[in-house]
């Protein structure tokens, strides 16, 4: 039952676990994957509402948002949706490939590939001149996040 209502408290096993340095560091590294996704959600949400970003890359969305009285759904653009979701889809797909690479070559190579991909994606997004560079950069960020989460 939800919330533990009706649970029998005396039938479970008790394991004598200790919080060691290894357990603590492993937990921190594992939590970093969620941190990366959460940070990206905050950044992409904030950036896509900035007028300067919309003017440079999504002029149609900027005009539509400026002219719209609807405060609920201001963004109606497949291109903006592609920009936003490309990281998450790339991360999902990259995770499947990362498991095979980790199994064959080891975790170290997998983490290097993820870090290098994330670095390339950051550079592409930081120096983006057009929407294509932004989307490719987001895909590379997604590959890096997928490898890191795996």
mmCIF file of N, CA and C in Angstrom:
data_model
loop_
_atom_site.group_PDB
_atom_site.id
_atom_site.type_symbol
_atom_site.label_atom_id
_atom_site.label_comp_id
_atom_site.label_asym_id
_atom_site.label_seq_id
_atom_site.Cartn_x
_atom_site.Cartn_y
_atom_site.Cartn_z
ATOM 1 N N UNK A 1 0.831 -1.179 0.000
ATOM 2 C CA UNK A 1 0.000 0.000 0.000
ATOM 3 C C UNK A 1 0.874 1.241 0.000
ATOM 4 N N UNK A 2 0.326 2.307 -0.518
ATOM 5 C CA UNK A 2 1.065 3.563 -0.598
ATOM 6 C C UNK A 2 1.338 4.112 0.794
ATOM 7 N N UNK A 3 2.512 4.598 0.978
ATOM 8 C CA UNK A 3 2.868 5.219 2.248
ATOM 9 C C UNK A 3 3.154 4.227 3.357
ATOM 10 N N UNK A 4 3.136 2.948 3.074
ATOM 11 C CA UNK A 4 3.454 1.950 4.088
ATOM 12 C C UNK A 4 2.304 1.636 5.021
ATOM 13 N N UNK A 5 1.108 2.035 4.665
ATOM 14 C CA UNK A 5 -0.044 1.759 5.510
ATOM 15 C C UNK A 5 -0.333 0.261 5.454
ATOM 16 N N UNK A 6 -0.476 -0.349 6.581
ATOM 17 C CA UNK A 6 -0.794 -1.769 6.633
ATOM 18 C C UNK A 6 0.421 -2.671 6.488
ATOM 19 N N UNK A 7 1.617 -2.121 6.606
ATOM 20 C CA UNK A 7 2.833 -2.920 6.475
ATOM 21 C C UNK A 7 3.172 -3.558 7.817
ATOM 22 N N UNK A 8 3.660 -4.773 7.736
ATOM 23 C CA UNK A 8 4.116 -5.457 8.928
ATOM 24 C C UNK A 8 5.572 -5.066 9.151
ATOM 25 N N UNK A 9 5.875 -4.418 10.231
ATOM 26 C CA UNK A 9 7.213 -3.891 10.470
ATOM 27 C C UNK A 9 8.227 -4.915 10.933
ATOM 28 N N UNK A 10 7.835 -6.119 11.339
ATOM 29 C CA UNK A 10 8.782 -7.049 11.928
ATOM 30 C C UNK A 10 9.267 -8.143 11.006
ATOM 31 N N UNK A 11 8.850 -8.197 9.743
ATOM 32 C CA UNK A 11 9.214 -9.337 8.901
ATOM 33 C C UNK A 11 10.401 -9.079 7.979
ATOM 34 N N UNK A 12 10.953 -7.891 7.975
ATOM 35 C CA UNK A 12 12.055 -7.579 7.069
ATOM 36 C C UNK A 12 13.405 -7.940 7.664
ATOM 37 N N UNK A 13 14.383 -8.149 6.791
ATOM 38 C CA UNK A 13 15.743 -8.422 7.243
ATOM 39 C C UNK A 13 16.465 -7.110 7.503
ATOM 40 N N UNK A 14 17.370 -7.144 8.414
ATOM 41 C CA UNK A 14 18.189 -5.975 8.716
ATOM 42 C C UNK A 14 19.613 -6.289 8.281
ATOM 43 N N UNK A 15 20.132 -5.441 7.407
ATOM 44 C CA UNK A 15 21.481 -5.630 6.902
ATOM 45 C C UNK A 15 22.415 -4.661 7.603
ATOM 46 N N UNK A 16 23.535 -5.153 8.093
ATOM 47 C CA UNK A 16 24.474 -4.280 8.811
ATOM 48 C C UNK A 16 25.357 -3.510 7.826
ATOM 49 N N UNK A 17 24.833 -2.468 7.242
ATOM 50 C CA UNK A 17 25.586 -1.687 6.268
ATOM 51 C C UNK A 17 26.227 -0.474 6.913
ATOM 52 N N UNK A 18 27.389 -0.102 6.386
ATOM 53 C CA UNK A 18 28.089 1.070 6.895
ATOM 54 C C UNK A 18 28.244 2.064 5.758
ATOM 55 N N UNK A 19 28.291 3.321 6.111
ATOM 56 C CA UNK A 19 28.558 4.367 5.135
ATOM 57 C C UNK A 19 30.070 4.540 5.048
ATOM 58 N N UNK A 20 30.630 3.937 4.006
ATOM 59 C CA UNK A 20 32.075 4.043 3.799
ATOM 60 C C UNK A 20 32.358 5.160 2.805
ATOM 61 N N UNK A 21 33.615 5.513 2.666
ATOM 62 C CA UNK A 21 34.008 6.542 1.706
ATOM 63 C C UNK A 21 33.655 6.112 0.284
ATOM 64 N N UNK A 22 33.848 4.843 -0.019
ATOM 65 C CA UNK A 22 33.520 4.324 -1.351
ATOM 66 C C UNK A 22 32.027 4.470 -1.650
ATOM 67 N N UNK A 23 31.189 4.114 -0.698
ATOM 68 C CA UNK A 23 29.738 4.239 -0.876
ATOM 69 C C UNK A 23 29.355 5.697 -1.055
ATOM 70 N N UNK A 24 29.940 6.573 -0.281
ATOM 71 C CA UNK A 24 29.639 7.995 -0.378
ATOM 72 C C UNK A 24 30.036 8.551 -1.742
ATOM 73 N N UNK A 25 31.260 8.253 -2.207
ATOM 74 C CA UNK A 25 31.716 8.750 -3.504
ATOM 75 C C UNK A 25 30.905 8.160 -4.651
ATOM 76 N N UNK A 26 30.555 6.892 -4.564
ATOM 77 C CA UNK A 26 29.728 6.265 -5.596
ATOM 78 C C UNK A 26 28.358 6.931 -5.668
ATOM 79 N N UNK A 27 27.787 7.246 -4.536
ATOM 80 C CA UNK A 27 26.484 7.927 -4.506
ATOM 81 C C UNK A 27 26.564 9.319 -5.108
ATOM 82 N N UNK A 28 27.640 10.023 -4.823
ATOM 83 C CA UNK A 28 27.810 11.372 -5.376
ATOM 84 C C UNK A 28 27.958 11.316 -6.889
ATOM 85 N N UNK A 29 28.759 10.375 -7.388
ATOM 86 C CA UNK A 29 28.936 10.233 -8.837
ATOM 87 C C UNK A 29 27.622 9.847 -9.501
ATOM 88 N N UNK A 30 26.872 8.940 -8.882
ATOM 89 C CA UNK A 30 25.584 8.532 -9.453
ATOM 90 C C UNK A 30 24.599 9.699 -9.479
ATOM 91 N N UNK A 31 24.615 10.516 -8.457
ATOM 92 C CA UNK A 31 23.706 11.666 -8.396
ATOM 93 C C UNK A 31 24.070 12.732 -9.418
ATOM 94 N N UNK A 32 25.314 12.748 -9.863
ATOM 95 C CA UNK A 32 25.753 13.742 -10.840
ATOM 96 C C UNK A 32 24.993 13.603 -12.154
ATOM 97 N N UNK A 33 24.634 12.363 -12.535
ATOM 98 C CA UNK A 33 23.861 12.163 -13.762
ATOM 99 C C UNK A 33 22.526 12.885 -13.705
ATOM 100 N N UNK A 34 21.834 12.761 -12.594
ATOM 101 C CA UNK A 34 20.580 13.485 -12.424
ATOM 102 C C UNK A 34 20.788 14.981 -12.356
ATOM 103 N N UNK A 35 21.897 15.385 -11.762
ATOM 104 C CA UNK A 35 22.226 16.802 -11.675
ATOM 105 C C UNK A 35 22.421 17.401 -13.063
ATOM 106 N N UNK A 36 23.087 16.664 -13.952
ATOM 107 C CA UNK A 36 23.318 17.153 -15.309
ATOM 108 C C UNK A 36 21.987 17.370 -16.027
ATOM 109 N N UNK A 37 21.088 16.393 -15.924
ATOM 110 C CA UNK A 37 19.784 16.546 -16.566
ATOM 111 C C UNK A 37 19.001 17.706 -15.966
ATOM 112 N N UNK A 38 18.980 17.809 -14.656
ATOM 113 C CA UNK A 38 18.251 18.896 -14.014
ATOM 114 C C UNK A 38 18.816 20.259 -14.361
ATOM 115 N N UNK A 39 20.128 20.356 -14.404
ATOM 116 C CA UNK A 39 20.768 21.617 -14.768
ATOM 117 C C UNK A 39 20.393 22.002 -16.192
ATOM 118 N N UNK A 40 20.388 21.027 -17.091
ATOM 119 C CA UNK A 40 20.039 21.319 -18.474
ATOM 120 C C UNK A 40 18.588 21.758 -18.610
ATOM 121 N N UNK A 41 17.697 21.142 -17.869
ATOM 122 C CA UNK A 41 16.294 21.551 -17.926
ATOM 123 C C UNK A 41 16.148 23.011 -17.510
ATOM 124 N N UNK A 42 16.839 23.393 -16.444
ATOM 125 C CA UNK A 42 16.784 24.780 -15.995
ATOM 126 C C UNK A 42 17.396 25.746 -16.985
ATOM 127 N N UNK A 43 18.540 25.380 -17.543
ATOM 128 C CA UNK A 43 19.221 26.264 -18.489
ATOM 129 C C UNK A 43 18.423 26.397 -19.780
ATOM 130 N N UNK A 44 17.993 25.270 -20.360
ATOM 131 C CA UNK A 44 17.275 25.355 -21.637
ATOM 132 C C UNK A 44 15.934 26.061 -21.465
ATOM 133 N N UNK A 45 15.286 25.859 -20.326
ATOM 134 C CA UNK A 45 14.031 26.569 -20.083
ATOM 135 C C UNK A 45 14.238 28.062 -19.952
ATOM 136 N N UNK A 46 15.309 28.443 -19.287
ATOM 137 C CA UNK A 46 15.604 29.865 -19.129
ATOM 138 C C UNK A 46 16.047 30.519 -20.421
ATOM 139 N N UNK A 47 16.876 29.809 -21.183
ATOM 140 C CA UNK A 47 17.398 30.371 -22.431
ATOM 141 C C UNK A 47 16.282 30.530 -23.456
ATOM 142 N N UNK A 48 15.399 29.557 -23.547
ATOM 143 C CA UNK A 48 14.336 29.640 -24.557
ATOM 144 C C UNK A 48 13.305 30.714 -24.242
ATOM 145 N N UNK A 49 13.375 31.310 -23.081
ATOM 146 C CA UNK A 49 12.467 32.422 -22.792
ATOM 147 C C UNK A 49 13.157 33.775 -22.899
ATOM 148 N N UNK A 50 14.441 33.785 -23.240
ATOM 149 C CA UNK A 50 15.172 35.041 -23.396
ATOM 150 C C UNK A 50 14.905 35.644 -24.773
ATOM 151 N N UNK A 51 14.582 36.920 -24.794
ATOM 152 C CA UNK A 51 14.284 37.590 -26.065
ATOM 153 C C UNK A 51 15.480 37.581 -27.014
ATOM 154 N N UNK A 52 16.680 37.806 -26.495
ATOM 155 C CA UNK A 52 17.860 37.852 -27.369
ATOM 156 C C UNK A 52 18.112 36.500 -28.035
ATOM 157 N N UNK A 53 17.893 35.408 -27.317
ATOM 158 C CA UNK A 53 18.062 34.068 -27.886
ATOM 159 C C UNK A 53 17.005 33.802 -28.956
ATOM 160 N N UNK A 54 15.771 34.150 -28.649
ATOM 161 C CA UNK A 54 14.689 33.930 -29.616
ATOM 162 C C UNK A 54 14.881 34.794 -30.860
ATOM 163 N N UNK A 55 15.325 36.018 -30.699
ATOM 164 C CA UNK A 55 15.563 36.883 -31.857
ATOM 165 C C UNK A 55 16.666 36.339 -32.767
ATOM 166 N N UNK A 56 17.690 35.766 -32.170
ATOM 167 C CA UNK A 56 18.811 35.272 -32.965
ATOM 168 C C UNK A 56 18.498 33.953 -33.665
ATOM 169 N N UNK A 57 17.830 33.030 -32.973
ATOM 170 C CA UNK A 57 17.652 31.689 -33.516
ATOM 171 C C UNK A 57 16.213 31.337 -33.871
ATOM 172 N N UNK A 58 15.234 31.938 -33.234
ATOM 173 C CA UNK A 58 13.831 31.582 -33.443
ATOM 174 C C UNK A 58 12.984 32.837 -33.615
ATOM 175 N N UNK A 59 13.194 33.545 -34.711
ATOM 176 C CA UNK A 59 12.463 34.812 -34.936
ATOM 177 C C UNK A 59 10.949 34.603 -34.994
ATOM 178 N N UNK A 60 10.524 33.516 -35.609
ATOM 179 C CA UNK A 60 9.086 33.246 -35.705
ATOM 180 C C UNK A 60 8.448 33.048 -34.343
ATOM 181 N N UNK A 61 9.144 32.353 -33.461
ATOM 182 C CA UNK A 61 8.634 32.128 -32.108
ATOM 183 C C UNK A 61 8.595 33.441 -31.342
ATOM 184 N N UNK A 62 9.617 34.270 -31.526
ATOM 185 C CA UNK A 62 9.635 35.566 -30.843
ATOM 186 C C UNK A 62 8.454 36.428 -31.279
ATOM 187 N N UNK A 63 8.210 36.472 -32.586
ATOM 188 C CA UNK A 63 7.087 37.273 -33.097
ATOM 189 C C UNK A 63 5.759 36.716 -32.603
ATOM 190 N N UNK A 64 5.641 35.391 -32.632
ATOM 191 C CA UNK A 64 4.407 34.742 -32.179
ATOM 192 C C UNK A 64 4.180 34.999 -30.685
ATOM 193 N N UNK A 65 5.233 34.944 -29.895
ATOM 194 C CA UNK A 65 5.113 35.172 -28.452
ATOM 195 C C UNK A 65 4.758 36.618 -28.163
ATOM 196 N N UNK A 66 5.356 37.533 -28.912
ATOM 197 C CA UNK A 66 5.093 38.954 -28.699
ATOM 198 C C UNK A 66 3.644 39.305 -29.041
ATOM 199 N N UNK A 67 3.107 38.674 -30.093
ATOM 200 C CA UNK A 67 1.755 38.981 -30.543
ATOM 201 C C UNK A 67 0.676 38.193 -29.819
ATOM 202 N N UNK A 68 1.061 37.172 -29.057
ATOM 203 C CA UNK A 68 0.082 36.292 -28.423
ATOM 204 C C UNK A 68 -0.357 36.848 -27.074
ATOM 205 N N UNK A 69 -1.664 36.721 -26.822
ATOM 206 C CA UNK A 69 -2.206 37.106 -25.527
ATOM 207 C C UNK A 69 -2.277 35.890 -24.609
ATOM 208 N N UNK A 70 -2.021 34.695 -25.159
ATOM 209 C CA UNK A 70 -2.088 33.466 -24.392
ATOM 210 C C UNK A 70 -0.796 33.303 -23.594
ATOM 211 N N UNK A 71 -0.876 33.380 -22.283
ATOM 212 C CA UNK A 71 0.305 33.248 -21.449
ATOM 213 C C UNK A 71 0.655 31.796 -21.158
ATOM 214 N N UNK A 72 -0.269 30.888 -21.431
ATOM 215 C CA UNK A 72 -0.033 29.484 -21.117
ATOM 216 C C UNK A 72 0.888 28.816 -22.137
ATOM 217 N N UNK A 73 0.564 28.940 -23.393
ATOM 218 C CA UNK A 73 1.340 28.264 -24.438
ATOM 219 C C UNK A 73 1.867 29.314 -25.410
ATOM 220 N N UNK A 74 3.061 29.809 -25.124
ATOM 221 C CA UNK A 74 3.633 30.858 -25.958
ATOM 222 C C UNK A 74 4.511 30.298 -27.064
ATOM 223 N N UNK A 75 4.944 29.057 -26.947
ATOM 224 C CA UNK A 75 5.881 28.480 -27.903
ATOM 225 C C UNK A 75 5.185 27.398 -28.710
ATOM 226 N N UNK A 76 4.969 27.666 -29.980
ATOM 227 C CA UNK A 76 4.363 26.686 -30.873
ATOM 228 C C UNK A 76 5.287 26.531 -32.080
ATOM 229 N N UNK A 77 6.376 25.808 -31.882
ATOM 230 C CA UNK A 77 7.362 25.669 -32.935
ATOM 231 C C UNK A 77 7.980 24.278 -32.871
ATOM 232 N N UNK A 78 7.905 23.555 -33.986
ATOM 233 C CA UNK A 78 8.528 22.239 -34.034
ATOM 234 C C UNK A 78 10.045 22.354 -33.933
ATOM 235 N N UNK A 79 10.607 23.420 -34.472
ATOM 236 C CA UNK A 79 12.046 23.607 -34.423
ATOM 237 C C UNK A 79 12.522 23.855 -32.988
ATOM 238 N N UNK A 80 11.782 24.648 -32.243
ATOM 239 C CA UNK A 80 12.119 24.884 -30.839
ATOM 240 C C UNK A 80 11.961 23.602 -30.029
ATOM 241 N N UNK A 81 10.947 22.825 -30.338
ATOM 242 C CA UNK A 81 10.759 21.539 -29.669
ATOM 243 C C UNK A 81 11.909 20.589 -29.994
ATOM 244 N N UNK A 82 12.366 20.608 -31.245
ATOM 245 C CA UNK A 82 13.510 19.786 -31.635
ATOM 246 C C UNK A 82 14.751 20.213 -30.875
ATOM 247 N N UNK A 83 14.959 21.506 -30.764
ATOM 248 C CA UNK A 83 16.102 22.022 -30.006
ATOM 249 C C UNK A 83 16.063 21.523 -28.565
ATOM 250 N N UNK A 84 14.909 21.624 -27.943
ATOM 251 C CA UNK A 84 14.786 21.259 -26.537
ATOM 252 C C UNK A 84 14.923 19.756 -26.314
ATOM 253 N N UNK A 85 14.261 18.961 -27.133
ATOM 254 C CA UNK A 85 14.210 17.518 -26.885
ATOM 255 C C UNK A 85 15.386 16.746 -27.454
ATOM 256 N N UNK A 86 16.193 17.361 -28.308
ATOM 257 C CA UNK A 86 17.286 16.620 -28.943
ATOM 258 C C UNK A 86 18.277 16.078 -27.922
ATOM 259 N N UNK A 87 18.543 16.802 -26.858
ATOM 260 C CA UNK A 87 19.461 16.318 -25.839
ATOM 261 C C UNK A 87 18.930 15.060 -25.171
ATOM 262 N N UNK A 88 17.658 15.053 -24.836
ATOM 263 C CA UNK A 88 17.088 13.924 -24.096
ATOM 264 C C UNK A 88 17.007 12.676 -24.966
ATOM 265 N N UNK A 89 16.635 12.839 -26.214
ATOM 266 C CA UNK A 89 16.565 11.688 -27.121
ATOM 267 C C UNK A 89 17.966 11.147 -27.383
ATOM 268 N N UNK A 90 18.928 12.027 -27.602
ATOM 269 C CA UNK A 90 20.309 11.592 -27.823
ATOM 270 C C UNK A 90 20.856 10.900 -26.573
ATOM 271 N N UNK A 91 20.522 11.399 -25.405
ATOM 272 C CA UNK A 91 20.962 10.770 -24.160
ATOM 273 C C UNK A 91 20.398 9.373 -23.994
ATOM 274 N N UNK A 92 19.131 9.207 -24.342
ATOM 275 C CA UNK A 92 18.498 7.891 -24.251
ATOM 276 C C UNK A 92 19.163 6.898 -25.193
ATOM 277 N N UNK A 93 19.349 7.295 -26.435
ATOM 278 C CA UNK A 93 19.952 6.404 -27.424
ATOM 279 C C UNK A 93 21.417 6.120 -27.077
ATOM 280 N N UNK A 94 22.149 7.141 -26.637
ATOM 281 C CA UNK A 94 23.566 6.967 -26.300
ATOM 282 C C UNK A 94 23.755 6.010 -25.133
ATOM 283 N N UNK A 95 22.812 5.973 -24.221
ATOM 284 C CA UNK A 95 22.918 5.068 -23.085
ATOM 285 C C UNK A 95 22.965 3.615 -23.536
ATOM 286 N N UNK A 96 22.179 3.284 -24.557
ATOM 287 C CA UNK A 96 22.186 1.911 -25.067
ATOM 288 C C UNK A 96 23.544 1.548 -25.672
ATOM 289 N N UNK A 97 24.144 2.479 -26.404
ATOM 290 C CA UNK A 97 25.461 2.221 -26.988
ATOM 291 C C UNK A 97 26.554 2.243 -25.924
ATOM 292 N N UNK A 98 26.392 3.089 -24.921
ATOM 293 C CA UNK A 98 27.408 3.210 -23.872
ATOM 294 C C UNK A 98 27.548 1.915 -23.086
ATOM 295 N N UNK A 99 26.458 1.200 -22.887
ATOM 296 C CA UNK A 99 26.565 -0.049 -22.131
ATOM 297 C C UNK A 99 27.425 -1.066 -22.871
ATOM 298 N N UNK A 100 27.269 -1.159 -24.183
ATOM 299 C CA UNK A 100 28.101 -2.075 -24.968
ATOM 300 C C UNK A 100 29.558 -1.652 -24.984
ATOM 301 N N UNK A 101 29.796 -0.361 -25.116
ATOM 302 C CA UNK A 101 31.171 0.142 -25.124
ATOM 303 C C UNK A 101 31.825 -0.086 -23.764
ATOM 304 N N UNK A 102 31.073 0.119 -22.702
ATOM 305 C CA UNK A 102 31.607 -0.117 -21.364
ATOM 306 C C UNK A 102 31.932 -1.588 -21.152
ATOM 307 N N UNK A 103 31.074 -2.456 -21.642
ATOM 308 C CA UNK A 103 31.302 -3.888 -21.484
ATOM 309 C C UNK A 103 32.558 -4.339 -22.227
ATOM 310 N N UNK A 104 32.784 -3.802 -23.434
ATOM 311 C CA UNK A 104 33.923 -4.230 -24.255
ATOM 312 C C UNK A 104 35.217 -3.518 -23.852
ATOM 313 N N UNK A 105 35.163 -2.194 -23.660
ATOM 314 C CA UNK A 105 36.390 -1.414 -23.456
ATOM 315 C C UNK A 105 36.614 -0.949 -22.018
ATOM 316 N N UNK A 106 35.597 -1.020 -21.192
ATOM 317 C CA UNK A 106 35.747 -0.613 -19.796
ATOM 318 C C UNK A 106 35.133 0.749 -19.516
ATOM 319 N N UNK A 107 34.992 1.047 -18.234
ATOM 320 C CA UNK A 107 34.345 2.291 -17.806
ATOM 321 C C UNK A 107 35.158 3.533 -18.130
ATOM 322 N N UNK A 108 36.473 3.396 -18.063
ATOM 323 C CA UNK A 108 37.326 4.562 -18.285
ATOM 324 C C UNK A 108 37.126 5.122 -19.694
ATOM 325 N N UNK A 109 37.151 4.259 -20.698
ATOM 326 C CA UNK A 109 36.948 4.693 -22.089
ATOM 327 C C UNK A 109 35.551 5.280 -22.253
ATOM 328 N N UNK A 110 34.580 4.655 -21.627
ATOM 329 C CA UNK A 110 33.205 5.147 -21.714
ATOM 330 C C UNK A 110 33.077 6.553 -21.138
ATOM 331 N N UNK A 111 33.707 6.803 -20.008
ATOM 332 C CA UNK A 111 33.650 8.126 -19.391
ATOM 333 C C UNK A 111 34.420 9.162 -20.222
ATOM 334 N N UNK A 112 35.529 8.754 -20.837
ATOM 335 C CA UNK A 112 36.287 9.676 -21.683
ATOM 336 C C UNK A 112 35.462 10.058 -22.911
ATOM 337 N N UNK A 113 34.790 9.095 -23.512
ATOM 338 C CA UNK A 113 33.934 9.378 -24.670
ATOM 339 C C UNK A 113 32.817 10.336 -24.269
ATOM 340 N N UNK A 114 32.190 10.072 -23.127
ATOM 341 C CA UNK A 114 31.121 10.950 -22.654
ATOM 342 C C UNK A 114 31.607 12.359 -22.370
ATOM 343 N N UNK A 115 32.738 12.480 -21.713
ATOM 344 C CA UNK A 115 33.290 13.798 -21.401
ATOM 345 C C UNK A 115 33.700 14.565 -22.642
ATOM 346 N N UNK A 116 34.331 13.859 -23.586
ATOM 347 C CA UNK A 116 34.747 14.495 -24.836
ATOM 348 C C UNK A 116 33.529 14.950 -25.643
ATOM 349 N N UNK A 117 32.505 14.112 -25.683
ATOM 350 C CA UNK A 117 31.275 14.477 -26.388
ATOM 351 C C UNK A 117 30.615 15.690 -25.740
ATOM 352 N N UNK A 118 30.587 15.723 -24.415
ATOM 353 C CA UNK A 118 29.996 16.850 -23.705
ATOM 354 C C UNK A 118 30.795 18.123 -23.966
ATOM 355 N N UNK A 119 32.117 18.009 -24.022
ATOM 356 C CA UNK A 119 32.975 19.157 -24.313
ATOM 357 C C UNK A 119 32.712 19.705 -25.711
ATOM 358 N N UNK A 120 32.603 18.818 -26.689
ATOM 359 C CA UNK A 120 32.304 19.248 -28.066
ATOM 360 C C UNK A 120 30.934 19.918 -28.129
ATOM 361 N N UNK A 121 29.950 19.318 -27.479
ATOM 362 C CA UNK A 121 28.613 19.901 -27.470
ATOM 363 C C UNK A 121 28.574 21.271 -26.820
ATOM 364 N N UNK A 122 29.312 21.428 -25.731
ATOM 365 C CA UNK A 122 29.375 22.736 -25.062
ATOM 366 C C UNK A 122 30.007 23.781 -25.965
ATOM 367 N N UNK A 123 31.082 23.394 -26.658
ATOM 368 C CA UNK A 123 31.745 24.334 -27.568
ATOM 369 C C UNK A 123 30.834 24.709 -28.726
ATOM 370 N N UNK A 124 30.126 23.733 -29.277
ATOM 371 C CA UNK A 124 29.208 24.032 -30.383
ATOM 372 C C UNK A 124 28.077 24.951 -29.936
ATOM 373 N N UNK A 125 27.513 24.683 -28.760
ATOM 374 C CA UNK A 125 26.427 25.538 -28.279
ATOM 375 C C UNK A 125 26.928 26.924 -27.904
ATOM 376 N N UNK A 126 28.108 27.002 -27.339
ATOM 377 C CA UNK A 126 28.662 28.306 -26.966
ATOM 378 C C UNK A 126 28.992 29.179 -28.161
ATOM 379 N N UNK A 127 29.405 28.561 -29.261
ATOM 380 C CA UNK A 127 29.782 29.326 -30.446
ATOM 381 C C UNK A 127 28.795 29.213 -31.587
ATOM 382 N N UNK A 128 27.565 28.833 -31.278
ATOM 383 C CA UNK A 128 26.565 28.583 -32.324
ATOM 384 C C UNK A 128 26.253 29.850 -33.122
ATOM 385 N N UNK A 129 26.255 29.677 -34.426
ATOM 386 C CA UNK A 129 25.902 30.766 -35.334
ATOM 387 C C UNK A 129 24.516 30.592 -35.933
ATOM 388 N N UNK A 130 24.016 29.370 -35.905
ATOM 389 C CA UNK A 130 22.695 29.091 -36.466
ATOM 390 C C UNK A 130 22.039 27.949 -35.692
ATOM 391 N N UNK A 131 20.812 27.673 -36.032
ATOM 392 C CA UNK A 131 20.038 26.662 -35.306
ATOM 393 C C UNK A 131 20.605 25.258 -35.507
ATOM 394 N N UNK A 132 21.194 25.006 -36.670
ATOM 395 C CA UNK A 132 21.763 23.689 -36.921
ATOM 396 C C UNK A 132 22.904 23.394 -35.946
ATOM 397 N N UNK A 133 23.758 24.390 -35.718
ATOM 398 C CA UNK A 133 24.853 24.214 -34.754
ATOM 399 C C UNK A 133 24.309 23.990 -33.352
ATOM 400 N N UNK A 134 23.231 24.681 -33.012
ATOM 401 C CA UNK A 134 22.623 24.493 -31.699
ATOM 402 C C UNK A 134 22.115 23.064 -31.526
ATOM 403 N N UNK A 135 21.419 22.556 -32.528
ATOM 404 C CA UNK A 135 20.846 21.214 -32.415
ATOM 405 C C UNK A 135 21.943 20.155 -32.393
ATOM 406 N N UNK A 136 22.957 20.292 -33.249
ATOM 407 C CA UNK A 136 24.070 19.332 -33.229
ATOM 408 C C UNK A 136 24.788 19.395 -31.881
ATOM 409 N N UNK A 137 24.959 20.597 -31.348
ATOM 410 C CA UNK A 137 25.573 20.739 -30.027
ATOM 411 C C UNK A 137 24.747 20.075 -28.945
ATOM 412 N N UNK A 138 23.433 20.223 -29.013
ATOM 413 C CA UNK A 138 22.553 19.574 -28.035
ATOM 414 C C UNK A 138 22.618 18.053 -28.165
ATOM 415 N N UNK A 139 22.731 17.567 -29.380
ATOM 416 C CA UNK A 139 22.851 16.117 -29.573
ATOM 417 C C UNK A 139 24.153 15.616 -28.961
ATOM 418 N N UNK A 140 25.237 16.349 -29.169
ATOM 419 C CA UNK A 140 26.523 15.956 -28.579
ATOM 420 C C UNK A 140 26.466 16.024 -27.050
ATOM 421 N N UNK A 141 25.786 17.032 -26.511
ATOM 422 C CA UNK A 141 25.584 17.095 -25.064
ATOM 423 C C UNK A 141 24.791 15.888 -24.585
ATOM 424 N N UNK A 142 23.781 15.504 -25.355
ATOM 425 C CA UNK A 142 22.978 14.332 -25.006
ATOM 426 C C UNK A 142 23.789 13.053 -25.004
ATOM 427 N N UNK A 143 24.676 12.913 -25.980
ATOM 428 C CA UNK A 143 25.554 11.736 -26.005
ATOM 429 C C UNK A 143 26.437 11.725 -24.760
ATOM 430 N N UNK A 144 26.974 12.880 -24.408
ATOM 431 C CA UNK A 144 27.793 12.956 -23.197
ATOM 432 C C UNK A 144 27.010 12.626 -21.945
ATOM 433 N N UNK A 145 25.802 13.142 -21.836
ATOM 434 C CA UNK A 145 24.956 12.854 -20.665
ATOM 435 C C UNK A 145 24.569 11.381 -20.643
ATOM 436 N N UNK A 146 24.277 10.820 -21.809
ATOM 437 C CA UNK A 146 23.913 9.397 -21.874
ATOM 438 C C UNK A 146 25.056 8.509 -21.434
ATOM 439 N N UNK A 147 26.260 8.808 -21.862
ATOM 440 C CA UNK A 147 27.412 8.022 -21.439
ATOM 441 C C UNK A 147 27.676 8.207 -19.945
ATOM 442 N N UNK A 148 27.524 9.431 -19.451
ATOM 443 C CA UNK A 148 27.763 9.679 -18.029
ATOM 444 C C UNK A 148 26.714 8.972 -17.173
ATOM 445 N N UNK A 149 25.478 8.960 -17.607
ATOM 446 C CA UNK A 149 24.432 8.294 -16.825
ATOM 447 C C UNK A 149 24.543 6.781 -16.860
ATOM 448 N N UNK A 150 25.076 6.256 -17.945
ATOM 449 C CA UNK A 150 25.212 4.809 -18.045
ATOM 450 C C UNK A 150 26.193 4.325 -16.998
#
